[in-house]
PDB file of N, CA and C in Angstrom:
ATOM      1  N   MET Z   1      66.942 104.530 128.298  1.00  0.00           N
ATOM      2  CA  MET Z   1      68.293 104.055 128.051  1.00  0.00           C
ATOM      3  C   MET Z   1      68.804 104.707 126.768  1.00  0.00           C
ATOM      4  N   SER Z   2      70.035 105.175 126.820  1.00  0.00           N
ATOM      5  CA  SER Z   2      70.597 105.831 125.642  1.00  0.00           C
ATOM      6  C   SER Z   2      70.849 104.801 124.536  1.00  0.00           C
ATOM      7  N   ASP Z   3      70.997 105.314 123.323  1.00  0.00           N
ATOM      8  CA  ASP Z   3      71.258 104.441 122.182  1.00  0.00           C
ATOM      9  C   ASP Z   3      72.558 103.663 122.356  1.00  0.00           C
ATOM     10  N   LEU Z   4      73.569 104.304 122.911  1.00  0.00           N
ATOM     11  CA  LEU Z   4      74.851 103.641 123.105  1.00  0.00           C
ATOM     12  C   LEU Z   4      74.740 102.515 124.131  1.00  0.00           C
ATOM     13  N   LEU Z   5      74.054 102.773 125.218  1.00  0.00           N
ATOM     14  CA  LEU Z   5      73.857 101.723 126.225  1.00  0.00           C
ATOM     15  C   LEU Z   5      73.050 100.565 125.661  1.00  0.00           C
ATOM     16  N   GLN Z   6      72.065 100.873 124.869  1.00  0.00           N
ATOM     17  CA  GLN Z   6      71.259  99.821 124.239  1.00  0.00           C
ATOM     18  C   GLN Z   6      72.122  98.996 123.285  1.00  0.00           C
ATOM     19  N   HIS Z   7      72.980  99.660 122.541  1.00  0.00           N
ATOM     20  CA  HIS Z   7      73.889  98.964 121.634  1.00  0.00           C
ATOM     21  C   HIS Z   7      74.820  98.043 122.426  1.00  0.00           C
ATOM     22  N   TYR Z   8      75.394  98.536 123.514  1.00  0.00           N
ATOM     23  CA  TYR Z   8      76.265  97.711 124.357  1.00  0.00           C
ATOM     24  C   TYR Z   8      75.524  96.485 124.874  1.00  0.00           C
ATOM     25  N   GLN Z   9      74.299  96.659 125.295  1.00  0.00           N
ATOM     26  CA  GLN Z   9      73.519  95.531 125.795  1.00  0.00           C
ATOM     27  C   GLN Z   9      73.258  94.507 124.692  1.00  0.00           C
ATOM     28  N   ASN Z  10      72.983  94.990 123.479  1.00  0.00           N
ATOM     29  CA  ASN Z  10      72.753  94.073 122.359  1.00  0.00           C
ATOM     30  C   ASN Z  10      74.010  93.280 122.025  1.00  0.00           C
ATOM     31  N   VAL Z  11      75.147  93.958 121.975  1.00  0.00           N
ATOM     32  CA  VAL Z  11      76.410  93.281 121.679  1.00  0.00           C
ATOM     33  C   VAL Z  11      76.726  92.281 122.790  1.00  0.00           C
ATOM     34  N   LYS Z  12      76.534  92.685 124.020  1.00  0.00           N
ATOM     35  CA  LYS Z  12      76.793  91.799 125.157  1.00  0.00           C
ATOM     36  C   LYS Z  12      75.908  90.555 125.092  1.00  0.00           C
ATOM     37  N   SER Z  13      74.665  90.724 124.728  1.00  0.00           N
ATOM     38  CA  SER Z  13      73.745  89.590 124.601  1.00  0.00           C
ATOM     39  C   SER Z  13      74.193  88.635 123.500  1.00  0.00           C
ATOM     40  N   GLU Z  14      74.590  89.182 122.371  1.00  0.00           N
ATOM     41  CA  GLU Z  14      75.073  88.342 121.264  1.00  0.00           C
ATOM     42  C   GLU Z  14      76.337  87.595 121.671  1.00  0.00           C
ATOM     43  N   LEU Z  15      77.230  88.262 122.380  1.00  0.00           N
ATOM     44  CA  LEU Z  15      78.449  87.611 122.835  1.00  0.00           C
ATOM     45  C   LEU Z  15      78.141  86.465 123.801  1.00  0.00           C
ATOM     46  N   GLN Z  16      77.156  86.646 124.643  1.00  0.00           N
ATOM     47  CA  GLN Z  16      76.791  85.582 125.581  1.00  0.00           C
ATOM     48  C   GLN Z  16      76.262  84.357 124.842  1.00  0.00           C
ATOM     49  N   VAL Z  17      75.546  84.577 123.761  1.00  0.00           N
ATOM     50  CA  VAL Z  17      75.082  83.454 122.940  1.00  0.00           C
ATOM     51  C   VAL Z  17      76.284  82.739 122.339  1.00  0.00           C
ATOM     52  N   LEU Z  18      77.242  83.507 121.824  1.00  0.00           N
ATOM     53  CA  LEU Z  18      78.443  82.910 121.243  1.00  0.00           C
ATOM     54  C   LEU Z  18      79.270  82.185 122.299  1.00  0.00           C
ATOM     55  N   ARG Z  19      79.250  82.693 123.500  1.00  0.00           N
ATOM     56  CA  ARG Z  19      79.963  82.030 124.601  1.00  0.00           C
ATOM     57  C   ARG Z  19      79.485  80.600 124.740  1.00  0.00           C
ATOM     58  N   GLY Z  20      78.202  80.413 124.604  1.00  0.00           N
ATOM     59  CA  GLY Z  20      77.632  79.071 124.703  1.00  0.00           C
ATOM     60  C   GLY Z  20      78.134  78.130 123.621  1.00  0.00           C
ATOM     61  N   SER Z  21      78.538  78.682 122.489  1.00  0.00           N
ATOM     62  CA  SER Z  21      79.013  77.833 121.396  1.00  0.00           C
ATOM     63  C   SER Z  21      80.398  77.269 121.657  1.00  0.00           C
ATOM     64  N   VAL Z  22      81.141  77.859 122.576  1.00  0.00           N
ATOM     65  CA  VAL Z  22      82.475  77.338 122.910  1.00  0.00           C
ATOM     66  C   VAL Z  22      82.528  76.722 124.304  1.00  0.00           C
ATOM     67  N   ALA Z  23      81.466  76.874 125.070  1.00  0.00           N
ATOM     68  CA  ALA Z  23      81.476  76.415 126.462  1.00  0.00           C
ATOM     69  C   ALA Z  23      81.686  74.912 126.577  1.00  0.00           C
ATOM     70  N   GLY Z  24      81.177  74.139 125.652  1.00  0.00           N
ATOM     71  CA  GLY Z  24      81.294  72.691 125.749  1.00  0.00           C
ATOM     72  C   GLY Z  24      82.539  72.109 125.109  1.00  0.00           C
ATOM     73  N   LEU Z  25      83.379  72.947 124.552  1.00  0.00           N
ATOM     74  CA  LEU Z  25      84.577  72.457 123.870  1.00  0.00           C
ATOM     75  C   LEU Z  25      85.664  72.082 124.875  1.00  0.00           C
ATOM     76  N   PRO Z  26      86.504  71.116 124.519  1.00  0.00           N
ATOM     77  CA  PRO Z  26      87.589  70.736 125.430  1.00  0.00           C
ATOM     78  C   PRO Z  26      88.513  71.921 125.728  1.00  0.00           C
ATOM     79  N   GLY Z  27      88.889  72.057 126.975  1.00  0.00           N
ATOM     80  CA  GLY Z  27      89.793  73.129 127.380  1.00  0.00           C
ATOM     81  C   GLY Z  27      89.172  74.507 127.398  1.00  0.00           C
ATOM     82  N   ALA Z  28      87.856  74.570 127.415  1.00  0.00           N
ATOM     83  CA  ALA Z  28      87.171  75.860 127.319  1.00  0.00           C
ATOM     84  C   ALA Z  28      87.264  76.697 128.592  1.00  0.00           C
ATOM     85  N   GLU Z  29      87.566  76.089 129.718  1.00  0.00           N
ATOM     86  CA  GLU Z  29      87.531  76.817 130.986  1.00  0.00           C
ATOM     87  C   GLU Z  29      88.419  78.063 130.975  1.00  0.00           C
ATOM     88  N   GLU Z  30      89.657  77.905 130.505  1.00  0.00           N
ATOM     89  CA  GLU Z  30      90.576  79.049 130.464  1.00  0.00           C
ATOM     90  C   GLU Z  30      90.097  80.124 129.498  1.00  0.00           C
ATOM     91  N   PHE Z  31      89.597  79.696 128.354  1.00  0.00           N
ATOM     92  CA  PHE Z  31      89.081  80.654 127.379  1.00  0.00           C
ATOM     93  C   PHE Z  31      87.891  81.420 127.963  1.00  0.00           C
ATOM     94  N   LEU Z  32      87.027  80.709 128.657  1.00  0.00           N
ATOM     95  CA  LEU Z  32      85.824  81.353 129.193  1.00  0.00           C
ATOM     96  C   LEU Z  32      86.149  82.341 130.310  1.00  0.00           C
ATOM     97  N   LYS Z  33      87.145  82.050 131.106  1.00  0.00           N
ATOM     98  CA  LYS Z  33      87.549  83.009 132.146  1.00  0.00           C
ATOM     99  C   LYS Z  33      88.000  84.317 131.504  1.00  0.00           C
ATOM    100  N   LEU Z  34      88.806  84.204 130.477  1.00  0.00           N
ATOM    101  CA  LEU Z  34      89.284  85.387 129.764  1.00  0.00           C
ATOM    102  C   LEU Z  34      88.133  86.096 129.063  1.00  0.00           C
ATOM    103  N   PHE Z  35      87.271  85.331 128.416  1.00  0.00           N
ATOM    104  CA  PHE Z  35      86.095  85.890 127.747  1.00  0.00           C
ATOM    105  C   PHE Z  35      85.254  86.693 128.745  1.00  0.00           C
ATOM    106  N   ASP Z  36      84.955  86.089 129.883  1.00  0.00           N
ATOM    107  CA  ASP Z  36      84.116  86.763 130.886  1.00  0.00           C
ATOM    108  C   ASP Z  36      84.753  88.060 131.374  1.00  0.00           C
ATOM    109  N   GLU Z  37      86.068  88.044 131.553  1.00  0.00           N
ATOM    110  CA  GLU Z  37      86.757  89.262 131.969  1.00  0.00           C
ATOM    111  C   GLU Z  37      86.634  90.349 130.902  1.00  0.00           C
ATOM    112  N   PHE Z  38      86.829  89.983 129.653  1.00  0.00           N
ATOM    113  CA  PHE Z  38      86.725  90.966 128.571  1.00  0.00           C
ATOM    114  C   PHE Z  38      85.318  91.550 128.488  1.00  0.00           C
ATOM    115  N   VAL Z  39      84.302  90.718 128.608  1.00  0.00           N
ATOM    116  CA  VAL Z  39      82.921  91.220 128.552  1.00  0.00           C
ATOM    117  C   VAL Z  39      82.656  92.138 129.739  1.00  0.00           C
ATOM    118  N   ARG Z  40      83.107  91.733 130.912  1.00  0.00           N
ATOM    119  CA  ARG Z  40      82.905  92.550 132.118  1.00  0.00           C
ATOM    120  C   ARG Z  40      83.538  93.935 131.970  1.00  0.00           C
ATOM    121  N   GLU Z  41      84.671  94.001 131.278  1.00  0.00           N
ATOM    122  CA  GLU Z  41      85.392  95.263 131.099  1.00  0.00           C
ATOM    123  C   GLU Z  41      85.017  95.987 129.797  1.00  0.00           C
ATOM    124  N   TYR Z  42      83.961  95.538 129.145  1.00  0.00           N
ATOM    125  CA  TYR Z  42      83.491  96.135 127.889  1.00  0.00           C
ATOM    126  C   TYR Z  42      84.528  96.059 126.768  1.00  0.00           C
ATOM    127  N   GLU Z  43      85.370  95.045 126.808  1.00  0.00           N
ATOM    128  CA  GLU Z  43      86.348  94.783 125.741  1.00  0.00           C
ATOM    129  C   GLU Z  43      85.727  93.761 124.797  1.00  0.00           C
ATOM    130  N   PHE Z  44      84.666  94.186 124.104  1.00  0.00           N
ATOM    131  CA  PHE Z  44      83.877  93.268 123.296  1.00  0.00           C
ATOM    132  C   PHE Z  44      84.658  92.699 122.116  1.00  0.00           C
ATOM    133  N   GLY Z  45      85.514  93.484 121.520  1.00  0.00           N
ATOM    134  CA  GLY Z  45      86.317  92.988 120.403  1.00  0.00           C
ATOM    135  C   GLY Z  45      87.235  91.861 120.830  1.00  0.00           C
ATOM    136  N   LEU Z  46      87.842  92.003 121.993  1.00  0.00           N
ATOM    137  CA  LEU Z  46      88.714  90.953 122.508  1.00  0.00           C
ATOM    138  C   LEU Z  46      87.925  89.698 122.871  1.00  0.00           C
ATOM    139  N   ALA Z  47      86.739  89.881 123.428  1.00  0.00           N
ATOM    140  CA  ALA Z  47      85.884  88.738 123.753  1.00  0.00           C
ATOM    141  C   ALA Z  47      85.511  87.976 122.484  1.00  0.00           C
ATOM    142  N   LEU Z  48      85.190  88.717 121.428  1.00  0.00           N
ATOM    143  CA  LEU Z  48      84.846  88.077 120.158  1.00  0.00           C
ATOM    144  C   LEU Z  48      86.050  87.335 119.588  1.00  0.00           C
ATOM    145  N   GLU Z  49      87.225  87.911 119.725  1.00  0.00           N
ATOM    146  CA  GLU Z  49      88.430  87.238 119.235  1.00  0.00           C
ATOM    147  C   GLU Z  49      88.684  85.935 119.976  1.00  0.00           C
ATOM    148  N   ILE Z  50      88.403  85.895 121.265  1.00  0.00           N
ATOM    149  CA  ILE Z  50      88.553  84.660 122.038  1.00  0.00           C
ATOM    150  C   ILE Z  50      87.653  83.574 121.456  1.00  0.00           C
ATOM    151  N   VAL Z  51      86.418  83.928 121.170  1.00  0.00           N
ATOM    152  CA  VAL Z  51      85.478  82.959 120.601  1.00  0.00           C
ATOM    153  C   VAL Z  51      85.973  82.494 119.234  1.00  0.00           C
ATOM    154  N   CYS Z  52      86.355  83.424 118.388  1.00  0.00           N
ATOM    155  CA  CYS Z  52      86.807  83.070 117.042  1.00  0.00           C
ATOM    156  C   CYS Z  52      88.072  82.221 117.081  1.00  0.00           C
ATOM    157  N   ASP Z  53      89.014  82.570 117.937  1.00  0.00           N
ATOM    158  CA  ASP Z  53      90.242  81.776 118.059  1.00  0.00           C
ATOM    159  C   ASP Z  53      89.918  80.338 118.446  1.00  0.00           C
ATOM    160  N   ARG Z  54      89.009  80.201 119.378  1.00  0.00           N
ATOM    161  CA  ARG Z  54      88.650  78.844 119.829  1.00  0.00           C
ATOM    162  C   ARG Z  54      87.948  78.077 118.721  1.00  0.00           C
ATOM    163  N   LEU Z  55      87.066  78.732 117.996  1.00  0.00           N
ATOM    164  CA  LEU Z  55      86.336  78.056 116.923  1.00  0.00           C
ATOM    165  C   LEU Z  55      87.233  77.712 115.738  1.00  0.00           C
ATOM    166  N   LEU Z  56      88.332  78.433 115.576  1.00  0.00           N
ATOM    167  CA  LEU Z  56      89.253  78.166 114.474  1.00  0.00           C
ATOM    168  C   LEU Z  56      90.322  77.133 114.819  1.00  0.00           C
ATOM    169  N   ASP Z  57      90.318  76.651 116.040  1.00  0.00           N
ATOM    170  CA  ASP Z  57      91.274  75.618 116.440  1.00  0.00           C
ATOM    171  C   ASP Z  57      91.053  74.386 115.560  1.00  0.00           C
ATOM    172  N   PRO Z  58      92.125  73.831 114.980  1.00  0.00           N
ATOM    173  CA  PRO Z  58      91.975  72.668 114.101  1.00  0.00           C
ATOM    174  C   PRO Z  58      91.341  71.454 114.778  1.00  0.00           C
ATOM    175  N   ALA Z  59      91.436  71.371 116.087  1.00  0.00           N
ATOM    176  CA  ALA Z  59      90.862  70.232 116.805  1.00  0.00           C
ATOM    177  C   ALA Z  59      89.365  70.379 117.054  1.00  0.00           C
ATOM    178  N   VAL Z  60      88.811  71.525 116.697  1.00  0.00           N
ATOM    179  CA  VAL Z  60      87.400  71.820 116.956  1.00  0.00           C
ATOM    180  C   VAL Z  60      86.602  71.665 115.668  1.00  0.00           C
ATOM    181  N   THR Z  61      85.417  71.100 115.794  1.00  0.00           N
ATOM    182  CA  THR Z  61      84.519  70.965 114.653  1.00  0.00           C
ATOM    183  C   THR Z  61      84.130  72.346 114.139  1.00  0.00           C
ATOM    184  N   ALA Z  62      83.958  72.467 112.842  1.00  0.00           N
ATOM    185  CA  ALA Z  62      83.600  73.759 112.234  1.00  0.00           C
ATOM    186  C   ALA Z  62      82.321  74.306 112.868  1.00  0.00           C
ATOM    187  N   PRO Z  63      82.256  75.623 113.066  1.00  0.00           N
ATOM    188  CA  PRO Z  63      81.057  76.221 113.654  1.00  0.00           C
ATOM    189  C   PRO Z  63      79.871  76.104 112.709  1.00  0.00           C
ATOM    190  N   THR Z  64      78.697  76.139 113.275  1.00  0.00           N
ATOM    191  CA  THR Z  64      77.474  76.077 112.479  1.00  0.00           C
ATOM    192  C   THR Z  64      77.265  77.387 111.722  1.00  0.00           C
ATOM    193  N   ALA Z  65      76.395  77.351 110.752  1.00  0.00           N
ATOM    194  CA  ALA Z  65      76.066  78.559 109.984  1.00  0.00           C
ATOM    195  C   ALA Z  65      75.461  79.625 110.898  1.00  0.00           C
ATOM    196  N   GLU Z  66      74.714  79.202 111.900  1.00  0.00           N
ATOM    197  CA  GLU Z  66      74.114  80.161 112.839  1.00  0.00           C
ATOM    198  C   GLU Z  66      75.188  80.904 113.628  1.00  0.00           C
ATOM    199  N   VAL Z  67      76.206  80.183 114.090  1.00  0.00           N
ATOM    200  CA  VAL Z  67      77.285  80.811 114.843  1.00  0.00           C
ATOM    201  C   VAL Z  67      78.048  81.789 113.952  1.00  0.00           C
ATOM    202  N   VAL Z  68      78.343  81.385 112.730  1.00  0.00           N
ATOM    203  CA  VAL Z  68      79.054  82.266 111.796  1.00  0.00           C
ATOM    204  C   VAL Z  68      78.216  83.515 111.523  1.00  0.00           C
ATOM    205  N   SER Z  69      76.915  83.335 111.372  1.00  0.00           N
ATOM    206  CA  SER Z  69      76.032  84.476 111.133  1.00  0.00           C
ATOM    207  C   SER Z  69      76.017  85.441 112.322  1.00  0.00           C
ATOM    208  N   ARG Z  70      75.983  84.894 113.533  1.00  0.00           N
ATOM    209  CA  ARG Z  70      76.002  85.745 114.731  1.00  0.00           C
ATOM    210  C   ARG Z  70      77.314  86.526 114.832  1.00  0.00           C
ATOM    211  N   ILE Z  71      78.420  85.864 114.487  1.00  0.00           N
ATOM    212  CA  ILE Z  71      79.699  86.554 114.501  1.00  0.00           C
ATOM    213  C   ILE Z  71      79.670  87.699 113.500  1.00  0.00           C
ATOM    214  N   GLY Z  72      79.101  87.453 112.339  1.00  0.00           N
ATOM    215  CA  GLY Z  72      79.000  88.495 111.313  1.00  0.00           C
ATOM    216  C   GLY Z  72      78.141  89.666 111.742  1.00  0.00           C
ATOM    217  N   CYS Z  73      77.145  89.418 112.559  1.00  0.00           N
ATOM    218  CA  CYS Z  73      76.268  90.496 113.027  1.00  0.00           C
ATOM    219  C   CYS Z  73      76.973  91.403 114.022  1.00  0.00           C
ATOM    220  N   ILE Z  74      77.925  90.849 114.754  1.00  0.00           N
ATOM    221  CA  ILE Z  74      78.633  91.640 115.754  1.00  0.00           C
ATOM    222  C   ILE Z  74      79.696  92.498 115.112  1.00  0.00           C
ATOM    223  N   THR Z  75      80.354  91.985 114.098  1.00  0.00           N
ATOM    224  CA  THR Z  75      81.485  92.690 113.517  1.00  0.00           C
ATOM    225  C   THR Z  75      81.085  93.799 112.641  1.00  0.00           C
TER     226      THR Z  75
END
């Protein structure tokens, strides 16, 4: 596997972990549909923005340090 493909797989794996951090939030269904489409189309930056937008919603509890750290590893 090329280095670029390996990198894509690593980013995709990290995004899937982050997906789980928003999956249980109220109203997550619409966000997750969009997230899944972005990941499928290799639009990883947009997928990450979906997660961050949802986590920054004032009605949502602040993300854990682990989630923030994972976001930092992707960016």
